[in-house]
Amino acid sequence: MKWRLQEGRGEAVYQIGVEDNGLLVGLSEEEMRASLKTLRRMAEKVGADITILREREVDYDSDVPRKITEVLVRKVPDNQQFLDLRVAVLGNVDSGKSTLLGVLTQGELDNGRGRARLNLFRHLHEIQSGRTSSISFEILGFNSKGEVVNYSDSRTAEEICESSSKMITFIDLAGHHKYLKTTIFGLTSYCPDFAMLVVSANTGIAGTTREHLGLAMALKVPFFIVVSKVDLCSKTTVERTVKQLERILKQPGCNKLPLLVNSDDDAVTAAQQFAQSPNITPIFTLSSVSGENLDLLKVFLNILPPLTNSKEQEELMQQLTEFQVDEIYTVPEVGTVVGGTLSSGICREGESLVVGPTDDGKFLQLKVCSIQRNRSACRVLRAGQAATLALGPFDRSLLRKGMVMVSPEMNPTICSVFEAEIVLLFHATTFRKGFQVTVHVGNVRQTAIVEKIHGKDKLRTGEKAVVRFRFIKHPEYLKIGAKLLFREGVTKGIGHVTDLQAIITEENGLEETLGPGRLTF
Ligand SMILES: Nc1nc2c(ncn2[C@@H]2O[C@H](COP(=O)(O)OP(=O)(O)OP(=O)(O)O)[C@@H](O)[C@H]2O)c(=O)[nH]1
Ligand SMILES: [Mg+2]
């Protein structure tokens, strides 16, 4: 059990009544009771809790009924406060994203006129217009028994963290086309484990839905779908929307296997299969006003495991520290604070790091004074975790989004010029040299100019090529292999970084050199 918990990063599902060779023999009631007792004792020994997920009867040659029981065993790893998952929320404007998050995280149903989302809005203009424009984070906890922990019984985020053994951070994004830049930033920079696409039952696939679906697929973020507002329309309309979704998902370009969730049992199956094969796309149909089927989504979220396994996680933690700066604030009496994600290594309170690149390609020294996760203090941050770091008196004006904070020994490569293998997804006319696009790579977002298209003078929709880009403002920290997305008006493309023209900074003798021997400019 210890090993399985470690392998599953703190979670394991046991099937009782299934033989090692997969034969579903089932157990009689008495045998089951004894087995569960043993399992409970084992769990107690390693400090884990168990929850029964579901029971089913099996057809086995026997007079007494025999059952199979699936049990979730959960233990928060000793070096961690809770299990942690990030879910980005996508979907067209007004599809009900913020409302659903409001209902999940506050524990009170919506009135259909936007009451539930009020707690999530950050700006006055959002309250007035009812539209999300920036990125906000909402937390939903589950305790070790699989019960929801949210603001309905906790007053602060700190209390929620304390009582939870699993924590889901939702990244609420904007649906309106006008805020697409911010939405893409949310999807590329916060490294979500999953995306939840919300589609309103009464409108079906409309507005930015297709675009958001395309983004999740292009960035390879496994997603599930929530058809919302089922209280507003007839059963037939809901079915029509589900059918429409299923059709799109099954198309050759998507190649997904839709899985409609109608019962607790389906929700358990969906979570387990989804984790094994991200091609499966669970679909929920629910209402944030009547609360119909909301429980199924909660069952699913409680079981949903992280996709990276413990070995990958371990390897990431062994690497040098690298923190992506996504947000910058000034907090009275604390000073400069940055928000973002630790992409590798670990970061401790009091640690010295360097931040950059600045406009002239430098990295500056700083000290991490304190760390907070979900608004509560935390001494050690581990790879994959999002947090805010207080930097004390460090001058805020020297920072910008897209910078990285790394260990001083890392010697990060920065560049203004890089090459990427791209596919042009859509373009109205032709894509050629001299074209300017907004490039998104992780938390980096900057306008770049197309300097060269290798082997071609122009590119049409659907074509592939290796393209050389030059950032127009300042150098950035990029890594070979990083996923890239670019856009300008209707032009869109995806790809990955294949080579960089590294800039060596002043300390090393100020020169622009070629990449490590591969690049021919
Ligand atoms: N009847 C009904 N109304 C809902 C439901 N979910 C959301 N609404 C209403 O739909 C409207 C839009 O909801 P929002 O949550 O703001 O939509 P959003 O997807 O966050 O929109 P943007 O942030 O602008 O992209 C609000 O008035 C909600 O009260 C639902 O399940 N049933
Ligand atoms: Mg919203």
Coordinates of C-alpha atoms and ligand atoms in Angstrom, one line a residue:
M1 CA 0.0 0.0 0.0
K2 CA 2.8 2.3 0.8
W3 CA 4.4 1.7 -2.6
R4 CA 1.1 2.2 -4.4
L5 CA 0.4 5.4 -2.6
Q6 CA 3.8 6.7 -3.5
E7 CA 3.3 5.7 -7.1
G8 CA 0.0 7.5 -7.2
R9 CA 1.3 10.6 -5.5
G10 CA -0.8 9.9 -2.4
E11 CA -3.8 8.1 -3.9
A12 CA -4.6 4.5 -4.9
V13 CA -7.8 2.7 -5.8
Y14 CA -8.2 -0.8 -4.6
Q15 CA -10.6 -3.3 -6.1
I16 CA -11.7 -5.8 -3.6
G17 CA -13.1 -9.0 -5.0
V18 CA -11.0 -9.0 -8.1
E19 CA -8.3 -11.6 -8.5
D20 CA -4.7 -10.8 -9.5
N21 CA -5.5 -12.1 -13.0
G22 CA -8.4 -9.7 -13.4
L23 CA -11.1 -12.4 -12.7
L24 CA -14.2 -10.8 -11.1
V25 CA -15.0 -13.4 -8.4
G26 CA -16.5 -11.0 -5.9
L27 CA -16.8 -11.6 -2.2
S28 CA -19.7 -12.6 0.0
E29 CA -21.0 -9.9 2.4
E30 CA -19.1 -11.4 5.3
E31 CA -15.8 -11.8 3.4
M32 CA -16.1 -8.3 2.2
R33 CA -16.6 -7.0 5.7
A34 CA -13.5 -8.8 6.8
S35 CA -11.5 -7.6 3.8
L36 CA -12.5 -4.0 4.3
K37 CA -11.5 -4.3 8.0
T38 CA -8.1 -5.5 7.0
L39 CA -7.7 -2.7 4.4
R40 CA -8.8 -0.1 7.0
R41 CA -6.2 -1.5 9.4
M42 CA -3.5 -1.4 6.8
A43 CA -4.5 2.2 5.9
E44 CA -4.4 3.2 9.6
K45 CA -0.8 1.9 9.9
V46 CA 0.4 4.1 7.0
G47 CA -1.7 7.0 8.2
A48 CA -4.1 6.9 5.2
D49 CA -7.8 7.3 5.0
I50 CA -10.2 5.2 3.0
T51 CA -13.5 6.0 1.2
I52 CA -15.7 3.5 -0.6
L53 CA -16.2 4.7 -4.1
R54 CA -18.7 2.1 -5.3
E55 CA -20.0 -1.5 -4.9
R56 CA -21.3 -3.7 -7.6
E57 CA -22.7 -7.2 -7.7
V58 CA -21.0 -9.8 -9.9
D59 CA -22.5 -12.7 -11.7
Y60 CA -20.5 -15.6 -10.2
D61 CA -21.5 -19.2 -9.9
S62 CA -22.7 -19.0 -6.3
D63 CA -25.8 -19.1 -4.2
V64 CA -25.0 -16.0 -2.1
P65 CA -24.7 -12.6 -3.8
R66 CA -21.1 -11.6 -4.3
K67 CA -19.8 -8.1 -4.6
I68 CA -16.8 -6.1 -5.8
T69 CA -16.0 -2.9 -3.9
E70 CA -13.7 -0.1 -5.1
V71 CA -12.0 1.8 -2.4
L72 CA -10.0 5.0 -2.6
V73 CA -7.0 5.2 -0.2
R74 CA -5.6 8.7 0.3
K75 CA -2.6 9.9 2.2
V76 CA -1.0 13.2 1.9
P77 CA 2.7 12.6 1.4
D78 CA 4.7 13.5 4.5
N79 CA 6.6 16.3 2.7
Q80 CA 3.4 17.9 1.4
Q81 CA 0.4 19.8 2.9
F82 CA -2.1 18.4 0.5
L83 CA -2.5 16.9 -3.0
D84 CA -2.7 19.5 -5.6
L85 CA -4.4 19.8 -9.0
R86 CA -4.9 22.7 -11.3
V87 CA -7.9 23.0 -13.6
A88 CA -8.3 25.7 -16.2
V89 CA -11.9 26.7 -16.9
L90 CA -12.7 27.5 -20.6
G91 CA -15.8 28.2 -22.5
N92 CA -17.8 30.9 -24.4
V93 CA -18.8 34.1 -22.7
D94 CA -21.8 33.7 -20.4
S95 CA -21.6 29.9 -20.6
G96 CA -21.6 29.9 -16.8
K97 CA -17.9 29.3 -15.9
S98 CA -17.6 31.8 -13.0
T99 CA -21.0 30.8 -11.8
L100 CA -20.1 27.2 -11.6
L101 CA -16.9 28.0 -9.8
G102 CA -18.8 30.3 -7.4
V103 CA -21.3 27.4 -6.6
L104 CA -18.5 24.8 -6.2
T105 CA -16.3 27.0 -4.0
Q106 CA -18.9 28.9 -2.0
G107 CA -21.4 26.0 -1.6
E108 CA -24.4 28.1 -2.5
L109 CA -26.5 27.7 -5.6
D110 CA -26.9 30.6 -8.1
N111 CA -30.1 32.5 -8.8
G112 CA -29.7 32.6 -12.6
R113 CA -28.9 36.3 -12.5
G114 CA -25.2 36.1 -11.6
R115 CA -25.2 36.0 -7.8
A116 CA -22.8 33.1 -7.4
R117 CA -20.1 34.7 -9.5
L118 CA -20.0 38.0 -7.6
N119 CA -17.4 36.6 -5.1
L120 CA -15.0 35.8 -7.8
F121 CA -14.8 39.2 -9.6
R122 CA -11.7 41.2 -9.1
H123 CA -12.5 44.5 -10.7
L124 CA -15.4 46.9 -10.5
H125 CA -15.9 46.7 -14.3
E126 CA -16.3 42.9 -14.0
I127 CA -19.1 43.4 -11.4
Q128 CA -20.8 45.9 -13.6
S129 CA -20.5 44.0 -16.9
G130 CA -20.8 40.5 -15.4
R131 CA -17.8 39.4 -17.5
T132 CA -14.6 37.9 -16.4
S133 CA -11.7 39.9 -17.9
S134 CA -8.7 38.8 -15.8
I135 CA -7.5 35.5 -14.5
S136 CA -8.7 34.5 -11.0
F137 CA -8.1 31.5 -8.9
E138 CA -10.6 29.6 -6.9
I139 CA -10.0 26.7 -4.5
L140 CA -12.1 23.7 -3.8
G141 CA -10.8 21.2 -1.1
F142 CA -11.7 17.6 -0.4
N143 CA -10.9 16.1 3.0
S144 CA -9.5 12.6 3.4
K145 CA -13.0 11.2 3.5
G146 CA -13.8 12.7 0.1
E147 CA -16.1 15.4 1.4
V148 CA -16.1 18.9 0.0
V149 CA -14.3 21.6 1.9
N150 CA -15.2 25.1 0.8
Y151 CA -16.3 28.5 2.0
S152 CA -19.7 27.1 3.2
D153 CA -18.0 25.9 6.4
S154 CA -14.6 27.6 6.3
R155 CA -14.2 31.3 6.6
T156 CA -10.7 31.7 5.0
A157 CA -8.6 30.0 2.4
E158 CA -6.2 29.1 5.2
E159 CA -9.0 27.1 6.9
I160 CA -9.8 25.3 3.7
C161 CA -6.2 24.3 3.2
E162 CA -5.9 23.1 6.8
S163 CA -8.9 20.8 6.5
S164 CA -8.2 19.5 3.0
S165 CA -6.1 16.6 1.9
K166 CA -6.7 17.4 -1.8
M167 CA -7.0 20.8 -3.2
I168 CA -8.2 21.8 -6.7
T169 CA -7.3 25.2 -7.9
F170 CA -9.5 26.4 -10.7
I171 CA -8.2 29.0 -13.0
D172 CA -11.2 31.0 -14.1
L173 CA -10.7 32.4 -17.6
A174 CA -12.6 34.8 -19.7
G175 CA -14.9 33.6 -22.5
H176 CA -15.1 36.8 -24.5
H177 CA -13.0 37.0 -27.6
K178 CA -11.7 40.4 -26.5
Y179 CA -9.8 38.7 -23.7
L180 CA -8.4 35.8 -25.7
K181 CA -4.8 37.0 -25.0
T182 CA -5.4 36.7 -21.3
T183 CA -7.1 33.3 -21.7
I184 CA -4.3 31.9 -23.7
F185 CA -1.8 33.2 -21.1
G186 CA -3.8 31.4 -18.4
L187 CA -3.7 28.2 -20.3
T188 CA 0.0 28.3 -21.3
S189 CA 1.6 29.8 -18.2
Y190 CA -0.2 28.2 -15.3
C191 CA 0.5 24.7 -16.5
P192 CA -3.0 23.3 -15.7
D193 CA -3.3 19.5 -15.2
F194 CA -6.7 19.6 -16.9
A195 CA -9.1 21.9 -18.6
M196 CA -12.8 22.1 -18.0
L197 CA -14.8 23.4 -21.0
V198 CA -18.1 24.8 -20.1
V199 CA -20.8 24.8 -22.8
S200 CA -24.3 26.3 -22.1
A201 CA -27.0 23.7 -22.9
N202 CA -29.3 26.2 -24.5
T203 CA -26.8 27.7 -26.9
G204 CA -24.6 24.7 -27.7
I205 CA -21.3 25.1 -29.4
A206 CA -21.2 28.9 -29.9
G207 CA -18.8 31.8 -29.9
T208 CA -15.4 31.0 -28.6
T209 CA -16.2 27.4 -27.7
R210 CA -14.5 25.9 -30.8
E211 CA -11.5 28.1 -30.4
H212 CA -11.1 27.1 -26.7
L213 CA -11.5 23.5 -27.5
G214 CA -8.8 23.9 -30.2
L215 CA -6.5 25.6 -27.7
A216 CA -6.8 22.8 -25.2
M217 CA -6.1 20.3 -27.9
A218 CA -3.2 22.2 -29.4
L219 CA -1.5 22.6 -26.0
K220 CA -2.3 19.0 -25.1
V221 CA -4.2 19.8 -21.9
P222 CA -6.6 16.9 -21.3
F223 CA -10.1 18.3 -20.9
F224 CA -13.6 17.3 -19.8
I225 CA -16.8 19.1 -20.6
V226 CA -19.6 20.5 -18.5
V227 CA -22.9 21.3 -20.2
S228 CA -24.4 23.9 -18.0
K229 CA -27.8 25.6 -17.5
V230 CA -29.8 22.4 -18.0
D231 CA -32.5 24.0 -15.9
L232 CA -33.2 26.5 -18.7
C233 CA -34.1 24.0 -21.4
S234 CA -35.9 20.8 -22.2
K235 CA -34.4 17.4 -22.1
T236 CA -34.3 17.3 -25.9
T237 CA -32.3 20.5 -26.1
V238 CA -29.8 19.1 -23.6
E239 CA -29.5 15.9 -25.7
R240 CA -29.1 17.9 -28.8
T241 CA -26.2 19.9 -27.3
V242 CA -24.6 16.6 -26.0
K243 CA -24.9 15.0 -29.5
Q244 CA -23.4 18.1 -31.1
L245 CA -20.4 17.8 -28.7
E246 CA -20.0 14.1 -29.3
R247 CA -20.0 14.6 -33.0
I248 CA -17.2 17.2 -32.8
L249 CA -15.2 15.2 -30.4
K250 CA -15.3 12.1 -32.6
Q251 CA -14.1 14.0 -35.7
P252 CA -10.7 12.8 -37.0
G253 CA -9.1 16.1 -36.0
C254 CA -10.1 15.5 -32.3
N255 CA -10.2 11.7 -32.1
K256 CA -11.8 11.7 -28.6
L257 CA -14.0 9.2 -27.0
P258 CA -16.9 11.0 -25.3
L259 CA -18.2 9.6 -22.1
L260 CA -21.5 10.9 -20.8
V261 CA -21.7 10.9 -17.0
N262 CA -25.2 10.1 -15.7
S263 CA -24.6 8.4 -12.3
D264 CA -22.1 8.2 -9.5
D265 CA -20.9 5.0 -11.0
D266 CA -20.2 6.8 -14.3
A267 CA -18.3 9.5 -12.5
V268 CA -16.0 7.0 -10.9
T269 CA -15.4 5.3 -14.2
A270 CA -14.8 8.6 -15.9
A271 CA -12.2 9.7 -13.4
Q272 CA -10.3 6.5 -13.6
Q273 CA -10.4 6.1 -17.3
F274 CA -9.7 9.7 -18.0
A275 CA -6.5 9.5 -15.9
Q276 CA -5.3 6.4 -17.9
S277 CA -6.2 7.7 -21.3
P278 CA -6.7 11.5 -21.8
N279 CA -8.4 10.7 -25.1
I280 CA -11.5 10.0 -23.1
T281 CA -13.6 13.1 -22.7
P282 CA -16.1 12.9 -19.8
I283 CA -19.2 15.1 -20.3
F284 CA -21.4 16.3 -17.4
T285 CA -24.8 17.9 -17.8
L286 CA -25.7 20.1 -14.8
S287 CA -27.2 23.2 -13.5
S288 CA -25.7 25.8 -11.1
V289 CA -29.2 27.0 -10.3
S290 CA -31.1 23.8 -9.5
G291 CA -27.9 21.9 -8.5
E292 CA -28.9 19.0 -10.7
N293 CA -25.9 16.6 -11.2
L294 CA -23.5 18.9 -9.4
D295 CA -22.7 16.0 -7.1
L296 CA -21.5 13.9 -10.0
L297 CA -18.9 16.6 -10.9
K298 CA -17.8 16.6 -7.2
V299 CA -17.4 12.8 -7.2
F300 CA -15.3 13.1 -10.4
L301 CA -13.1 15.9 -9.1
N302 CA -12.5 14.1 -5.8
I303 CA -11.1 11.0 -7.6
L304 CA -9.3 12.7 -10.5
P305 CA -5.6 12.0 -10.1
P306 CA -2.7 14.1 -11.3
L307 CA -1.3 12.9 -14.6
T308 CA 2.4 13.1 -13.8
N309 CA 3.5 10.2 -11.7
S310 CA 5.7 10.3 -8.7
K311 CA 8.9 9.5 -10.7
E312 CA 8.5 12.4 -13.1
Q313 CA 7.7 14.6 -10.1
E314 CA 10.8 13.3 -8.3
E315 CA 13.0 14.1 -11.3
L316 CA 11.7 17.6 -11.6
M317 CA 12.4 18.3 -8.0
Q318 CA 16.0 17.2 -8.4
Q319 CA 16.6 19.9 -11.1
L320 CA 17.8 23.4 -10.4
T321 CA 15.2 25.9 -9.1
E322 CA 13.1 27.7 -11.8
F323 CA 10.1 29.9 -11.0
Q324 CA 8.0 31.5 -13.7
V325 CA 6.8 35.0 -12.9
D326 CA 3.2 35.4 -14.0
E327 CA 2.0 38.2 -11.8
I328 CA 3.6 41.1 -9.9
Y329 CA 2.0 43.1 -7.0
T330 CA 2.9 45.5 -4.3
V331 CA 1.5 44.6 -0.9
P332 CA 1.6 47.2 1.8
E333 CA 4.1 46.3 4.6
V334 CA 5.3 43.3 2.6
G335 CA 6.7 44.9 -0.4
T336 CA 7.1 43.4 -3.9
V337 CA 5.3 40.1 -4.3
V338 CA 5.4 37.8 -7.4
G339 CA 2.9 35.1 -8.3
G340 CA 3.7 32.1 -10.5
T341 CA 4.6 28.5 -10.8
L342 CA 7.7 26.6 -9.7
S343 CA 8.5 24.6 -12.9
S344 CA 11.5 22.7 -11.4
G345 CA 13.5 22.2 -8.3
I346 CA 12.5 23.3 -4.9
C347 CA 12.4 26.8 -3.4
R348 CA 12.8 27.6 0.3
E349 CA 12.1 30.7 2.4
G350 CA 15.3 32.8 2.6
E351 CA 16.8 31.4 -0.6
S352 CA 18.8 33.6 -2.9
L353 CA 17.9 33.5 -6.6
V354 CA 18.4 35.6 -9.7
V355 CA 15.6 37.1 -11.8
G356 CA 15.6 38.1 -15.4
P357 CA 16.2 38.6 -18.2
T358 CA 16.0 42.4 -18.0
D359 CA 15.7 44.5 -21.2
D360 CA 19.4 44.4 -21.5
G361 CA 19.6 40.7 -20.9
K362 CA 20.8 40.7 -17.3
F363 CA 19.7 38.6 -14.3
L364 CA 19.4 40.4 -10.9
Q365 CA 20.0 39.0 -7.5
L366 CA 17.2 38.8 -5.0
K367 CA 16.1 37.0 -1.9
V368 CA 12.8 35.1 -1.3
C369 CA 11.6 36.5 2.0
S370 CA 8.5 34.4 2.4
I371 CA 6.3 32.0 0.4
Q372 CA 2.5 31.7 0.4
R373 CA 0.3 29.1 -1.2
N374 CA -3.5 29.6 -1.4
R375 CA -3.0 32.5 1.0
S376 CA -1.4 30.6 3.7
A377 CA 2.3 30.5 4.7
C378 CA 4.5 27.7 3.3
R379 CA 8.2 27.1 3.9
V380 CA 9.2 24.9 1.0
L381 CA 7.8 25.1 -2.5
R382 CA 8.1 22.0 -4.8
A383 CA 8.2 21.7 -8.6
G384 CA 4.7 22.0 -10.1
Q385 CA 3.3 24.1 -7.3
A386 CA 1.9 27.6 -7.8
A387 CA 2.6 30.2 -5.1
T388 CA 3.3 33.8 -4.3
L389 CA 6.8 34.8 -3.2
A390 CA 7.5 38.0 -1.2
L391 CA 10.7 39.7 -2.3
G392 CA 10.8 42.4 0.3
P393 CA 12.3 45.7 -0.9
F394 CA 13.1 44.5 -4.4
D395 CA 12.2 47.2 -6.9
R396 CA 8.9 46.2 -8.6
S397 CA 9.6 48.2 -11.8
L398 CA 12.5 45.9 -12.6
L399 CA 10.1 43.0 -13.0
R400 CA 7.8 41.9 -15.7
K401 CA 5.6 39.0 -16.5
G402 CA 7.4 36.3 -18.4
M403 CA 10.6 36.6 -16.4
V404 CA 12.1 33.6 -14.5
M405 CA 13.6 33.4 -11.1
V406 CA 16.3 30.7 -11.1
S407 CA 19.2 29.4 -9.0
P408 CA 22.3 31.5 -9.5
E409 CA 24.2 28.5 -10.7
M410 CA 21.8 27.8 -13.6
N411 CA 23.4 30.2 -16.0
P412 CA 20.1 30.5 -18.1
T413 CA 20.3 30.9 -21.9
I414 CA 18.3 33.8 -23.1
C415 CA 17.6 34.8 -26.7
S416 CA 16.0 37.4 -29.0
V417 CA 16.1 35.1 -32.0
F418 CA 14.8 31.5 -32.0
E419 CA 13.5 28.9 -34.4
A420 CA 10.4 26.9 -34.1
E421 CA 8.7 24.2 -36.1
I422 CA 5.2 25.4 -36.6
V423 CA 1.9 24.5 -38.2
L424 CA -0.2 27.4 -39.5
L425 CA -3.8 26.6 -38.2
F426 CA -5.5 29.5 -39.9
H427 CA -4.6 32.5 -41.9
A428 CA -6.7 34.8 -44.1
T429 CA -4.1 35.6 -46.7
T430 CA -0.5 34.4 -46.7
F431 CA 2.0 34.2 -43.9
R432 CA 5.4 35.4 -45.0
K433 CA 8.6 37.1 -43.9
G434 CA 8.2 40.4 -42.1
F435 CA 4.9 39.3 -40.5
Q436 CA 4.4 40.2 -36.8
V437 CA 2.7 37.9 -34.4
T438 CA 2.1 37.6 -30.7
V439 CA 4.1 34.6 -29.5
H440 CA 3.1 32.7 -26.3
V441 CA 5.6 30.3 -24.8
G442 CA 4.8 29.3 -21.3
N443 CA 4.6 32.6 -19.4
V444 CA 6.4 34.5 -22.1
R445 CA 4.2 36.7 -24.3
Q446 CA 5.7 39.1 -26.7
T447 CA 5.4 40.4 -30.3
A448 CA 7.9 38.7 -32.6
I449 CA 8.7 39.3 -36.3
V450 CA 9.0 36.4 -38.7
E451 CA 12.6 36.7 -40.0
K452 CA 12.7 33.6 -42.2
I453 CA 10.6 30.7 -43.3
H454 CA 13.0 27.9 -44.1
G455 CA 12.7 26.5 -47.6
K456 CA 9.6 28.5 -48.5
D457 CA 8.7 32.2 -49.0
K458 CA 5.2 31.9 -47.7
L459 CA 3.0 29.6 -45.7
R460 CA -0.7 28.6 -46.2
T461 CA -3.2 27.3 -43.8
G462 CA -2.4 23.7 -42.7
E463 CA 1.3 24.0 -43.8
K464 CA 4.3 23.1 -41.7
A465 CA 7.7 24.8 -41.6
V466 CA 10.6 25.8 -39.5
V467 CA 10.4 29.6 -38.9
R468 CA 12.9 32.0 -37.4
F469 CA 11.4 34.6 -35.1
R470 CA 12.9 37.7 -33.5
F471 CA 11.3 39.3 -30.4
I472 CA 10.9 43.0 -31.0
K473 CA 11.3 44.3 -27.4
H474 CA 13.7 42.4 -25.3
P475 CA 15.3 39.0 -24.9
E476 CA 13.4 36.1 -23.2
Y477 CA 14.3 32.9 -21.5
L478 CA 13.2 30.0 -23.7
K479 CA 13.9 26.3 -23.7
I480 CA 14.3 24.0 -26.7
G481 CA 11.2 21.9 -27.0
A482 CA 8.9 24.4 -25.3
K483 CA 5.4 24.5 -26.7
L484 CA 4.6 27.6 -28.7
L485 CA 1.4 29.3 -29.8
F486 CA 1.2 32.5 -31.9
R487 CA -1.6 34.7 -33.1
E488 CA -2.4 37.9 -34.8
G489 CA -6.0 38.7 -35.7
V490 CA -7.3 35.6 -37.3
T491 CA -3.8 34.2 -37.9
K492 CA -3.1 31.3 -35.6
G493 CA -0.4 28.7 -35.3
I494 CA 1.2 26.2 -32.9
G495 CA 4.5 24.5 -32.7
H496 CA 7.6 24.0 -30.5
V497 CA 10.9 25.8 -30.1
T498 CA 13.6 23.9 -32.0
D499 CA 16.7 26.2 -31.6
L500 CA 17.8 29.4 -29.9
Q501 CA 20.4 32.0 -30.7
A502 CA 21.8 32.4 -27.2
I503 CA 22.9 35.8 -26.0
I504 CA 25.8 35.8 -23.6
T505 CA 25.6 38.7 -21.2
E506 CA 28.1 41.4 -20.1
E507 CA 29.7 39.4 -17.4
N508 CA 30.8 36.9 -20.0
G509 CA 32.0 39.5 -22.5
L510 CA 28.8 40.8 -24.2
E511 CA 28.4 39.1 -27.4
E512 CA 25.7 37.5 -29.4
T513 CA 26.7 33.9 -30.2
L514 CA 25.2 31.1 -32.1
G515 CA 23.3 28.4 -30.3
P516 CA 25.2 25.4 -29.2
G517 CA 26.6 24.6 -32.6
R518 CA 23.4 23.7 -34.3
L519 CA 22.1 26.9 -35.7
T520 CA 23.1 28.3 -39.1
F521 CA 22.1 31.9 -39.4
Ligands
LIG1 N1 -30.5 29.3 -15.2 C1 -29.2 29.2 -15.1 N2 -28.4 30.3 -15.2 C2 -27.0 30.1 -15.1 C3 -26.4 28.9 -14.8 N3 -25.1 29.1 -14.8 C4 -24.9 30.4 -15.0 N4 -26.1 31.0 -15.2 C5 -26.2 32.5 -15.4 O1 -25.6 32.8 -16.6 C6 -25.0 34.1 -16.6 C7 -23.5 34.0 -17.0 O2 -22.8 33.3 -16.1 P1 -21.2 33.6 -15.9 O3 -20.8 32.6 -14.8 O4 -20.9 35.0 -15.6 O5 -20.6 33.2 -17.3 P2 -19.0 33.1 -17.6 O6 -18.9 31.9 -18.5 O7 -18.2 33.2 -16.4 O8 -18.8 34.3 -18.6 P3 -17.4 35.2 -18.9 O9 -16.6 35.2 -17.7 O10 -17.9 36.5 -19.3 O11 -16.8 34.4 -20.0 C8 -25.2 34.6 -15.2 O12 -26.3 35.5 -15.2 C9 -25.6 33.3 -14.4 O13 -26.5 33.6 -13.3 C10 -27.3 27.7 -14.7 O14 -26.8 26.6 -14.5 N5 -28.6 28.0 -14.8
MG2 MG -16.6 34.4 -15.9

